[in-house]
Coordinates of C-alpha atoms in Angstrom, one line a residue:
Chain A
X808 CA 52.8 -29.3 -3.6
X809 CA 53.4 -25.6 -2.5
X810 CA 50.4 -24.6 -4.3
X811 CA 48.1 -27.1 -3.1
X812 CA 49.3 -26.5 0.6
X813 CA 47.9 -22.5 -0.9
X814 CA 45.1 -23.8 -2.1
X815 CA 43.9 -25.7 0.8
X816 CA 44.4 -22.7 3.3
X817 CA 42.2 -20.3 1.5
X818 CA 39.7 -23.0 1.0
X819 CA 39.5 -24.0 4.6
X820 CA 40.2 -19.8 4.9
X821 CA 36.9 -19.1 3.0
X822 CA 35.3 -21.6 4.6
X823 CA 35.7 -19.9 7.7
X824 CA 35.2 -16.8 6.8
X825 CA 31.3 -18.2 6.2
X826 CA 30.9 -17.8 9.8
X827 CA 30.5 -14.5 9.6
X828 CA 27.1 -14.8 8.0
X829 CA 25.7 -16.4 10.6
X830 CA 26.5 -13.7 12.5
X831 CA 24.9 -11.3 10.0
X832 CA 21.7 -13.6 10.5
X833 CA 21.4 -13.4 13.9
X834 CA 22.1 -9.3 13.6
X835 CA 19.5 -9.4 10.9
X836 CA 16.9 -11.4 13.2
X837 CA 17.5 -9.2 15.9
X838 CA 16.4 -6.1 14.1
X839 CA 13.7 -8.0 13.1
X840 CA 11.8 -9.1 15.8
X841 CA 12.7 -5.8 18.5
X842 CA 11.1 -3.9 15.7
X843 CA 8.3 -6.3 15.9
X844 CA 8.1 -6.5 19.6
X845 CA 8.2 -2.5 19.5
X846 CA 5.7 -2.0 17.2
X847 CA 3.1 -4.4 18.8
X848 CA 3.8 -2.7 21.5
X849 CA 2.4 0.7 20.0
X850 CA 1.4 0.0 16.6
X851 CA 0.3 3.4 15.6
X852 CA 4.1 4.5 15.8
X853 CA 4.9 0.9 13.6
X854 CA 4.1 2.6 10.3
X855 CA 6.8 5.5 10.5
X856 CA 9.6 3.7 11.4
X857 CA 9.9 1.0 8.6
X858 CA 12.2 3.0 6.9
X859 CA 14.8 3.1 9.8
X860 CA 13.7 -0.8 10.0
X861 CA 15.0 -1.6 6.2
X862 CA 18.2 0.8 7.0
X863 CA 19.0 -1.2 10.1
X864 CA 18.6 -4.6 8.7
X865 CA 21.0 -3.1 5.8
X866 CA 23.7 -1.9 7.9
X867 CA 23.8 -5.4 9.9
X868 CA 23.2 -7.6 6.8
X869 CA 26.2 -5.6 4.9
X870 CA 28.4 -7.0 7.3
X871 CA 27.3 -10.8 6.5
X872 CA 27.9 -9.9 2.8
X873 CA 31.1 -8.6 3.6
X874 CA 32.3 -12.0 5.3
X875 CA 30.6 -13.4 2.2
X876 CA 33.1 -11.4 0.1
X877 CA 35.9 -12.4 1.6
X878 CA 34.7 -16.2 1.0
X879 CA 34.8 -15.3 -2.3
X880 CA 38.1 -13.5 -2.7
X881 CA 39.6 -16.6 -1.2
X882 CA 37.8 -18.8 -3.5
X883 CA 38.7 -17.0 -6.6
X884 CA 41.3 -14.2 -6.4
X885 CA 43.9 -15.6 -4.0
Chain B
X278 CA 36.5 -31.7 -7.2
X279 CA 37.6 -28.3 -5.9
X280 CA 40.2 -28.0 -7.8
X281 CA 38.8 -29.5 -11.2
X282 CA 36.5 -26.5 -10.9
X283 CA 39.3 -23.9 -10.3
X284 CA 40.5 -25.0 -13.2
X285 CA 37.8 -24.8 -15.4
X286 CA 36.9 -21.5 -13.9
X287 CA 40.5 -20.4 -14.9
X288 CA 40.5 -21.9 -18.7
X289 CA 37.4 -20.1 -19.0
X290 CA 37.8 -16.5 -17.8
X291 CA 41.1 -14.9 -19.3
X292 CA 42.4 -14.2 -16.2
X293 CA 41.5 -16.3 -13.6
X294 CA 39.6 -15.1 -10.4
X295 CA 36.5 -13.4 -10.0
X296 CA 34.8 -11.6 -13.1
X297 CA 34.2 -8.7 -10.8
X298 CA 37.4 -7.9 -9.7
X299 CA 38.9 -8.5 -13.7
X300 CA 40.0 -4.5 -14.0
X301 CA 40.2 -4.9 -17.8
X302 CA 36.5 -4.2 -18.1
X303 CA 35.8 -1.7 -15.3
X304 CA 36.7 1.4 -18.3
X305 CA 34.1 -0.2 -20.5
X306 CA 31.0 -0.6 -17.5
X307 CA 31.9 2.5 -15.8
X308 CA 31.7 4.3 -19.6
X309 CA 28.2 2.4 -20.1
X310 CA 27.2 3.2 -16.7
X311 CA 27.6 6.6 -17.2
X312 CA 25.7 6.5 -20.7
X313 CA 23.0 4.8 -19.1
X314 CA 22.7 7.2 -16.0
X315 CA 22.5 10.3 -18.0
X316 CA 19.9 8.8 -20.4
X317 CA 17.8 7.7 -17.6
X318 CA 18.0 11.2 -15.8
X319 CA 17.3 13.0 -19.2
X320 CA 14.2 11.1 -19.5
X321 CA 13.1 11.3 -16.0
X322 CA 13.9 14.8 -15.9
X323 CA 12.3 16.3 -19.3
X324 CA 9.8 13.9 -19.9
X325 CA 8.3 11.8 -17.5
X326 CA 8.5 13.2 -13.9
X327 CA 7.1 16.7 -15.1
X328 CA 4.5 14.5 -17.0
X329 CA 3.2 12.3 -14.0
X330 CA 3.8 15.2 -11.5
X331 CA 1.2 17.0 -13.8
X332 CA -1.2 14.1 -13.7
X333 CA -1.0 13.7 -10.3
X334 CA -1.7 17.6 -9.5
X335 CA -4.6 17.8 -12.5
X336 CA -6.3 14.6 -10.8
X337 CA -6.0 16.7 -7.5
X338 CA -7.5 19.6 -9.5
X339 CA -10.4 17.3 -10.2
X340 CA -11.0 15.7 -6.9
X341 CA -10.9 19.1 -5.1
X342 CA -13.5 20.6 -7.7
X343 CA -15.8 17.3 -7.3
X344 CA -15.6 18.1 -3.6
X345 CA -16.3 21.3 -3.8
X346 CA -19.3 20.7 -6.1
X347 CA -20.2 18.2 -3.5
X348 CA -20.5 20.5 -1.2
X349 CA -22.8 22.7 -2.7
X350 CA -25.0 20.0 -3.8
X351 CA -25.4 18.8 -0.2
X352 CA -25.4 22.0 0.9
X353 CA -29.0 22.0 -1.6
X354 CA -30.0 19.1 -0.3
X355 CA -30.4 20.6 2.8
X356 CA -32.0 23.6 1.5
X357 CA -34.5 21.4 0.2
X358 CA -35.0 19.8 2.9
X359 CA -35.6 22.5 5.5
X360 CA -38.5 24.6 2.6
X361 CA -39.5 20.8 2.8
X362 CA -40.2 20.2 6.2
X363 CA -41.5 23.9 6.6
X364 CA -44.5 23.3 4.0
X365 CA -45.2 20.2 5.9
X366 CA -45.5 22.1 9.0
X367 CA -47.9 24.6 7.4
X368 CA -50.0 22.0 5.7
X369 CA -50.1 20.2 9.1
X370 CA -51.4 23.5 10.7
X371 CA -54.1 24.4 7.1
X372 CA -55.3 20.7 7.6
X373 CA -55.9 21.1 11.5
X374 CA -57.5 24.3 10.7
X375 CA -60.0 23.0 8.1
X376 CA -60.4 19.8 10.6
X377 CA -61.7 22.4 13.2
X378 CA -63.8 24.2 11.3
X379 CA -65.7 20.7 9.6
X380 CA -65.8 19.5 13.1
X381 CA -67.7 22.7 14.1
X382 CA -69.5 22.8 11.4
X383 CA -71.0 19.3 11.8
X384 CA -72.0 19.9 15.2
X385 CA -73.8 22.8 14.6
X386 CA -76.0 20.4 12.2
X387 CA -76.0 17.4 14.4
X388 CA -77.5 20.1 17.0
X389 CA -79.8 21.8 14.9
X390 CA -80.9 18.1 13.6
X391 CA -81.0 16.9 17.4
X392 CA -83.5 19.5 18.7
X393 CA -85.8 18.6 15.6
X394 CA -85.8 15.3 16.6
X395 CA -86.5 16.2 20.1
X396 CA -89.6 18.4 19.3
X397 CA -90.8 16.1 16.9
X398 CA -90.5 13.1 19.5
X399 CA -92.3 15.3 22.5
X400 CA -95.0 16.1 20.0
X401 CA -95.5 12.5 18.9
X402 CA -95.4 11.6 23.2
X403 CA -97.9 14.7 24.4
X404 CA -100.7 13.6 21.1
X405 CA -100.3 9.8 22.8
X406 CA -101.2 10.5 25.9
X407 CA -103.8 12.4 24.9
X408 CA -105.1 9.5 23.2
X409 CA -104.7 7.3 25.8
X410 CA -106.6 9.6 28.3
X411 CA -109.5 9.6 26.0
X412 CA -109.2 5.6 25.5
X413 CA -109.5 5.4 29.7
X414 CA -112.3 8.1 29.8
X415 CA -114.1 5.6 27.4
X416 CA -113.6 2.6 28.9
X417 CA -114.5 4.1 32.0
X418 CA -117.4 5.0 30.7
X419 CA -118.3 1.5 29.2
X420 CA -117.5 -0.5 32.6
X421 CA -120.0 2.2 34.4
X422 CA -122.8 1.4 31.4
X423 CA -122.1 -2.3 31.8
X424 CA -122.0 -2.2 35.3
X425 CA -125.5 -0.4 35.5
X426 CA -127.1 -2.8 33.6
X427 CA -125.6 -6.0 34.8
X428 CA -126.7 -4.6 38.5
X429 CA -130.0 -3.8 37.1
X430 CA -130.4 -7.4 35.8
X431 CA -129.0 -8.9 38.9
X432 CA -131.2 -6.7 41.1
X433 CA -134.9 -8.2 38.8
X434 CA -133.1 -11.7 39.3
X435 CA -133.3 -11.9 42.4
X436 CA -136.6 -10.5 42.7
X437 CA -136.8 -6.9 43.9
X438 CA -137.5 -4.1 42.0
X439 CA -134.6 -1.3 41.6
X440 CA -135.0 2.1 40.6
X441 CA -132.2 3.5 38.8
X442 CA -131.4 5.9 40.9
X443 CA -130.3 3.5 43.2
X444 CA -128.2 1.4 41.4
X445 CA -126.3 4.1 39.7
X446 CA -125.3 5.6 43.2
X447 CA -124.2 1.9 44.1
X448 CA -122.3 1.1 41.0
X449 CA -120.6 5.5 41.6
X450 CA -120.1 4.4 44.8
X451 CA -117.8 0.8 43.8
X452 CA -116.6 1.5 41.0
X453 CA -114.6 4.7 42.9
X454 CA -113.8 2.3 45.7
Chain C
X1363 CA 22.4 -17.1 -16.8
X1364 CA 25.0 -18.2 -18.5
X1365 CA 25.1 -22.0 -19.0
X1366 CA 28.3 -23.0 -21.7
X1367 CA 29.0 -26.3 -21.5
X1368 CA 32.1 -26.1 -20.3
X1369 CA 33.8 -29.1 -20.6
X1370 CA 30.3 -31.1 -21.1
X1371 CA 32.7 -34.3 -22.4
X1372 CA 33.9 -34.5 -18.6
X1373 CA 32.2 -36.6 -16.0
X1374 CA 30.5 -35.4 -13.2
X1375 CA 28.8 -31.9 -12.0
X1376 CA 30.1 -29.0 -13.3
X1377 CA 30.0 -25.8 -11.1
X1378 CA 30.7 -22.4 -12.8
X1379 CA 28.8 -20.0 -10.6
X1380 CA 31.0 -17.1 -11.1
X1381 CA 30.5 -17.2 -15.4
X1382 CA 27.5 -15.7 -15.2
X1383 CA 29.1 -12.6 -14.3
X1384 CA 31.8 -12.1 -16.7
X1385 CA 32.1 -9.3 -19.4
X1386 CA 32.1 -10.7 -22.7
X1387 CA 32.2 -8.2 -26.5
X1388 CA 28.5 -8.9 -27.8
X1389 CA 30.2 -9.9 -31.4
X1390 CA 32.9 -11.7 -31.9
X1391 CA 36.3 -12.4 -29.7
X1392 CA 38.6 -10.1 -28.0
X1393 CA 39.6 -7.5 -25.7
X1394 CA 37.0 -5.5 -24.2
X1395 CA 37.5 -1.9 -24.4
X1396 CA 36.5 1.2 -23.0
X1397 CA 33.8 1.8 -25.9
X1398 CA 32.9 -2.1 -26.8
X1399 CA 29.6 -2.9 -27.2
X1400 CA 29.5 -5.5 -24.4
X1401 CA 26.3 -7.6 -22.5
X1402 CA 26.7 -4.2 -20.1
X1403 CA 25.7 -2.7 -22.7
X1404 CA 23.2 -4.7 -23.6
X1405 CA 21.2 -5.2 -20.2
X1406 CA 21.9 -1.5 -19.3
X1407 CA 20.0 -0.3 -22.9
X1408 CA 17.2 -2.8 -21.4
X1409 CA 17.2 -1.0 -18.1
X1410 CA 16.5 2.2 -20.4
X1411 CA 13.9 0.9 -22.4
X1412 CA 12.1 -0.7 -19.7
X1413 CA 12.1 2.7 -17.7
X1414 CA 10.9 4.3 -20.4
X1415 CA 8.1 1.5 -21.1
X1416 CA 6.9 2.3 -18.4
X1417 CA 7.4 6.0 -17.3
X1418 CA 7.2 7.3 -20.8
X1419 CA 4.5 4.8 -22.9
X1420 CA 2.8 4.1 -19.5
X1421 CA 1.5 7.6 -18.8
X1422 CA 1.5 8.4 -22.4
X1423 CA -2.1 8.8 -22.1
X1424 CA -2.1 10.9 -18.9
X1425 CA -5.6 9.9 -18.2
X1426 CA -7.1 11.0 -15.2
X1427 CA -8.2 7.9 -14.2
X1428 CA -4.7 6.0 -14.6
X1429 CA -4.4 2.3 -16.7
X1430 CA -2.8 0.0 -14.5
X1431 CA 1.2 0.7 -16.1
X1432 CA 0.1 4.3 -15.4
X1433 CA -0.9 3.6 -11.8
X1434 CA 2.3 1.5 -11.8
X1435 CA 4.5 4.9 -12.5
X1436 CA 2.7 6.8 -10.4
X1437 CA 2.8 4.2 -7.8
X1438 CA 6.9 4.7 -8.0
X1439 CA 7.0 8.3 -8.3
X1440 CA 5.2 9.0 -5.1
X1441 CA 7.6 5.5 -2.9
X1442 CA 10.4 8.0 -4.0
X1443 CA 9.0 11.8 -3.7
X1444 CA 7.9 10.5 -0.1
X1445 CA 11.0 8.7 0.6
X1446 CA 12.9 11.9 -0.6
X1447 CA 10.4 14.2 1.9
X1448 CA 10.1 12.1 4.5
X1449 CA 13.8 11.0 5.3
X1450 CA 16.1 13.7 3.5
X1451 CA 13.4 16.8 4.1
X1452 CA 11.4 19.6 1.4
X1453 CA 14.9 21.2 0.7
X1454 CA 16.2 17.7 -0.8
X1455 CA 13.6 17.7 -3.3
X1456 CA 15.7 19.8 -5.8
X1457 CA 18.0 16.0 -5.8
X1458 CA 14.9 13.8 -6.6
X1459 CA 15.1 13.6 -10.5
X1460 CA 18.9 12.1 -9.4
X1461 CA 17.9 9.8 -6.7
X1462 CA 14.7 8.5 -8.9
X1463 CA 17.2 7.9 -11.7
X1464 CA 19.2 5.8 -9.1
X1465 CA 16.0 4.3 -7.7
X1466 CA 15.0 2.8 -11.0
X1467 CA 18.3 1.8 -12.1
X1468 CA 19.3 -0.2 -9.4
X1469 CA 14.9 -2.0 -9.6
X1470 CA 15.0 -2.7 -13.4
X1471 CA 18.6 -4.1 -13.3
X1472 CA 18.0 -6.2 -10.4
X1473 CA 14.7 -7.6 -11.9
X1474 CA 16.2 -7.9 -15.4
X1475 CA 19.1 -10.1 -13.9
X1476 CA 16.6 -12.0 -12.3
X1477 CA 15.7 -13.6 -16.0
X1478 CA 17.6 -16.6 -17.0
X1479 CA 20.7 -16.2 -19.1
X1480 CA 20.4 -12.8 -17.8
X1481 CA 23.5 -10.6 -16.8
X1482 CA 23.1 -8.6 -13.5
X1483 CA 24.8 -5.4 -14.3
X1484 CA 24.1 -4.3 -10.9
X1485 CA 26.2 -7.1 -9.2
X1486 CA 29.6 -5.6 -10.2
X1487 CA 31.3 -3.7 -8.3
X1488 CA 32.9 -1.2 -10.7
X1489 CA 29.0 -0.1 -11.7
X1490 CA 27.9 0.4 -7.7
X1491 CA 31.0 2.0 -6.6
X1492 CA 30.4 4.9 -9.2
X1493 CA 27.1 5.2 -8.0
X1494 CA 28.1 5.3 -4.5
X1495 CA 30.6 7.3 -4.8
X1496 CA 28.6 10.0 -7.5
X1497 CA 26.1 10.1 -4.0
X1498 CA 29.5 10.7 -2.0
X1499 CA 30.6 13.6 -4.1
X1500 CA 27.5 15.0 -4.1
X1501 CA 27.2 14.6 -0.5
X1502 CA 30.1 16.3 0.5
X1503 CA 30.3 19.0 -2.3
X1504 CA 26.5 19.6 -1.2
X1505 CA 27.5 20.1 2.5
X1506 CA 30.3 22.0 2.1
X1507 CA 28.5 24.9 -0.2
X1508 CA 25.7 24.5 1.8
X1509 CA 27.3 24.7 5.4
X1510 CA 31.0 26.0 4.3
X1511 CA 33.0 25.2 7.3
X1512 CA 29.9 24.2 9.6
X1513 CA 29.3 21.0 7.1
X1514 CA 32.4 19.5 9.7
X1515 CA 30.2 20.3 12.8
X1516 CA 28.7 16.3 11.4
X1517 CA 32.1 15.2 13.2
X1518 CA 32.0 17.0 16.0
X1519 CA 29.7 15.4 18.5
X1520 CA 28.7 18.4 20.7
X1521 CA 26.2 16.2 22.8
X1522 CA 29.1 13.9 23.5
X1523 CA 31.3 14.9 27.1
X1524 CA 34.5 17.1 25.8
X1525 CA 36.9 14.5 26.7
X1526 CA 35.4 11.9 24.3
X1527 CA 35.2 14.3 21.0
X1528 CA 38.1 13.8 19.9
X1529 CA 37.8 10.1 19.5
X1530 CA 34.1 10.2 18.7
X1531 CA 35.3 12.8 15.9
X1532 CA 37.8 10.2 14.6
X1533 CA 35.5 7.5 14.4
X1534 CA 33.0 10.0 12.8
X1535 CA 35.1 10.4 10.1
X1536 CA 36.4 6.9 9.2
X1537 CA 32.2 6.1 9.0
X1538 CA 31.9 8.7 7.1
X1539 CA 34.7 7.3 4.5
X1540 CA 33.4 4.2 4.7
X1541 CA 29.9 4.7 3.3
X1542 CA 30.7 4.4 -0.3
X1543 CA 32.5 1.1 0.5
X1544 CA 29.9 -0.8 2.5
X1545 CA 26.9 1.6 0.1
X1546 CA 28.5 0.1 -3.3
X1547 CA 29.4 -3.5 -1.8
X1548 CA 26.1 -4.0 0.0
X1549 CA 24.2 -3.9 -3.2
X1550 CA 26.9 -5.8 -5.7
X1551 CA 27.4 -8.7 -2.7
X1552 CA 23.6 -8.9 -2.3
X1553 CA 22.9 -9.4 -6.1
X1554 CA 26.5 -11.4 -6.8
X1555 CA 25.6 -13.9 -3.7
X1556 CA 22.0 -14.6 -4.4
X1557 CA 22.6 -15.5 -8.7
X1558 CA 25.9 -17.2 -7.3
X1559 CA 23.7 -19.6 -4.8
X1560 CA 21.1 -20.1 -7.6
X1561 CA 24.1 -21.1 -10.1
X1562 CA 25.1 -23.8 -7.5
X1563 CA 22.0 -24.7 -6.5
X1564 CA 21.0 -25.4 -10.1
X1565 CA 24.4 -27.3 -11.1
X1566 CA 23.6 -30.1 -8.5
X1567 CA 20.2 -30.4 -10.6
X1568 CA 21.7 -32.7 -13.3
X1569 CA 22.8 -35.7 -10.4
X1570 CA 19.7 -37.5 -11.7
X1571 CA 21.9 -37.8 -15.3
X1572 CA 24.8 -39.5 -13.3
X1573 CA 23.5 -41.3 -10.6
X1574 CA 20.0 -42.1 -10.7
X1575 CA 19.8 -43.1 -6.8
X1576 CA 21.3 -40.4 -5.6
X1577 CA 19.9 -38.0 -7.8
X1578 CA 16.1 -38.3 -7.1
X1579 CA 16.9 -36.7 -3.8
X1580 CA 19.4 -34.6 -4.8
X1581 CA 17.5 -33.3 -8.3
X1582 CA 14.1 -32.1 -6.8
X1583 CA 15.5 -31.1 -3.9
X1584 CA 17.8 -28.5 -5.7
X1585 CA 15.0 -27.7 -8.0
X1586 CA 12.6 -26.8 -4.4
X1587 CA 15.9 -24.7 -3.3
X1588 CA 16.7 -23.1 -6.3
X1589 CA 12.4 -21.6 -6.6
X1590 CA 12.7 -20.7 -2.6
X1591 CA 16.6 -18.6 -3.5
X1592 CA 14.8 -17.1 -6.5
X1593 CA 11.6 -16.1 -4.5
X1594 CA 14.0 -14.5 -2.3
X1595 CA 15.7 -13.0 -4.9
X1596 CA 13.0 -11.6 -6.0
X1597 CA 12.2 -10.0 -3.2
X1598 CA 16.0 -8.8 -2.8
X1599 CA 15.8 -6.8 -5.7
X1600 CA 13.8 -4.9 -4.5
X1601 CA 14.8 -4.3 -0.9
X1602 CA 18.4 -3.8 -2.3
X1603 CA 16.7 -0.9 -4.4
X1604 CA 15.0 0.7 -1.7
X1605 CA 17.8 0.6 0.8
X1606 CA 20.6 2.3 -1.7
X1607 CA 18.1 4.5 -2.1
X1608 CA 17.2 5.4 1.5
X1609 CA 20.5 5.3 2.3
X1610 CA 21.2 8.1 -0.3
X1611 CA 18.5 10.0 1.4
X1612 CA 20.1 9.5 5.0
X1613 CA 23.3 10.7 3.9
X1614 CA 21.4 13.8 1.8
X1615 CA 19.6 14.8 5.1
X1616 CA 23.9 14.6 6.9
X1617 CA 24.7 17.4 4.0
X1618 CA 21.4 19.5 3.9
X1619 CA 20.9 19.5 7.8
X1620 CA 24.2 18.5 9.6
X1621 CA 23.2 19.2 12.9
X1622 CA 20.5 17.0 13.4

């Protein structure tokens, strides 16, 4: 019974903890479309800055896979 | 349903819990990690970075050469062109030349041959009028004879008896009026 | 990926997305030790052998005018050389051997996981964290010889107003610790996520087996969703490969030019 009660906390924990991604997504868009706005704006200054494009959409989708992580500790290793 | 999963998860894995976190086999990836790291770099390193970078630069060998021969060749081409357009010019200036010198030519001839023509033609007009002067002196002469006698015959017509003198100073006198 | 039939006597769907990922001895039962010859082992020795396919056999030739494996290679050598130029500077090129070998690692293990029944070497944490924290190491030991001393100057914000240092300095450093956390998990969440949705994804495929009503909605729609994750997936791979990479390069430029 004890362990159930466990059980259903990280579930409804990991659950949770799904939100996060979201966020990530809406970080992730973000990126997206100022580079996109930026770079329509002046297009010969587009083709430089993809790398810093691909670094920024890392640094906020890392955080969504963290949440993600978490999920999955809860899942599985609690 | 949750929970029936779990627990398959957990008969099936050793320990149950995510295969990533399972610390039993970190010794053995890490190890094979490693292996596979230094093998990669070895090859990269001693065989196939120097190999391509060596491509790469030969291939920019070549296409700096084939530019350079490029050049030259148009560089030719425009050589070429310039002794081209200069004999042009000078057989432009020979053939205008030559066209003068026909040209004058010619009308030297056509002269020559037009004061021919004009001698011959005043020839031809001075021996016609001569021949038509001595055409009028003899009809002249004709209309006087004829007129002579047909006075004379007129005159013993009509009865009176002309002398010749006579007559011819009428018919001078008429035939002037 | 791995499909046992785990209890296939049992009714109903059977989800196992994590199995895929487990560490199993190539022959036989048993323990796995340090020097076992494991599937690591096996889909790391194809990592090798497809690098060298195509960087060693591919250019084998070195024909001036390149085949297309040969344009392939060269293709790859010049993404990196640039990315190593361009972002890390001329004075990091001595490191691009190291970060090429990361480079393809990380692309030829996420593309060979991408085969079925394949195992994603590259989606375990215990194989990124060493190679975030060799770029760590090498980070730092580079900075310090390079900069003694001066390498801490990356801490000390001196555009920043004097009164803020101090706490800009702390938050400096804490960043700077936890690059090899979020460098290693980034890439092992990314390629552990996307096989784990795939596995789910393809263990609601079967409904059609149990209930037929049901399961012509559910069956092609999880076959449409698992071809749209893999296409994804697909393209993951690589962008997972380019950003450790670049990344790499980032924190190459912090130790070779700390005062940017």
């Amino acid at each position: 019974m004890e362990g159930d009660i466990v059980q259903m906390g990280a579930y409804i924990g990991a659950g949770l903890a799904c939100m996060g991604m979201g966020g990530a997504a809406m970080g992730v868009g973000n990126v997206a479309g100022n580079f996109l706005a930026g770079a329509l704006r002046n297009p010969s200054a587009a083709a430089g800055q993809t790398a810093t494009l691909f670094i920024g959409i890392a640094f906020a989708e890392a955080l969504g896979i963290f949440s993600f992580l978490v999920a999955l500790l809860l899942m599985f290793a609690v | 349903m949750a929970s029936e999963t779990h627990d398959a998860a957990g008969q099936a894995a050793s320990t149950p819990g995510l295969p990533q976190l399972d610390l039993s086999t970190f010794g053995n990836q890490i190890f094979w990690l490693l292996v596979t790291l230094v093998v990669i770099y070895f090859v990269l390193s001693r065989i196939a970075l120097p190999r391509i970078a060596a491509v790469m630069a030969e291939r920019q060998g070549a296409i700096t050469n084939d530019l350079a021969a490029a050049e030259d060749l148009k560089a030719k081409a425009v050589q070429a062109e310039q002794a081209y357009l200069k004999a042009l010019a000078d057989a432009r200036t020979e053939a205008q030349t030559i066209v003068g010198q026909a040209k004058a030519e010619i009308k030297a001839e056509l002269d020559a041959a037009t004061a021919k023509a004009d001698a011959e033609i005043a020839a031809r007009a001075a021996e016609g009028e001569k021949k038509i002067a001595e055409i009028r002196a003899n009809a002249i002469d004709s209309v006087k004879e004829v007129a002579l006698a047909a006075a004379a015959e007129i005159v013993a017509v009509m009865g009176g008896k002309a002398d010749a003198k006579t007559v011819g100073a009428a018919v001078a006198d008429r035939m002037k009026g | 990926m791995a499909t046992e039939a785990h209890g296939a006597g049992e009714p109903g769907l059977v989800f196992h997305p994590m199995d895929q990922f487990m560490v199993k001895p190539l022959f036989g039962e048993g323990a796995v030790g340090v020097f076992t010859l494991t599937n690591v082992t096996l889909w790391m020795a194809l990592t090798v052998l497809a690098i060298f396919a195509l960087l060693v056999l591919g250019t084998s030739r070195r024909a001036t005018i390149p085949t297309r494996t040969q344009s392939v290679a060269e293709l790859l050598y010049d993404f990196v050389r640039k990315m190593v130029e361009d972002v890390a500077g001329k004075d990091a090129l001595v490191f691009f051997p190291y970060i090429m070998t990361l480079f393809l690692f990380i692309l030829f293990a996420n593309f060979l996981g991408l085969l079925p029944m394949a195992f994603t070497t590259t989606s375990h944490i215990a194989v990124t964290a060493v190679m975030a924290m060799m770029v760590f190491l090498t980070v730092t030991i580079v900075g310090f010889v390079k900069h003694g001393a001066g390498f801490l100057g990356l801490f000390w914000v001196s555009s920043a107003p004097l009164a803020l240092r101090p706490v800009l300095a702390l938050i400096e450093v804490i960043s700077y610790f936890v690059r090899p956390v979020s460098h290693s998990i980034r890439l092992a969440g990314n390629m552990m996520a996307g096989h784990a949705v795939v596995k789910v994804f393809a263990a609601f495929a079967p409904m059609i087996l149990i209930s037929t009503g049901i399961g012509l909605v559910v069956t092609p729609l999880s076959i449409l969703a698992i071809s749209t994750i893999y296409a994804l997936e697909v393209l993951v791979a690589f962008i997972q490969a380019y950003v450790f990479t670049i990344l790499t390069c980032v924190y190459l430029k912090d130790a070779l030019h700390p005062s940017h």
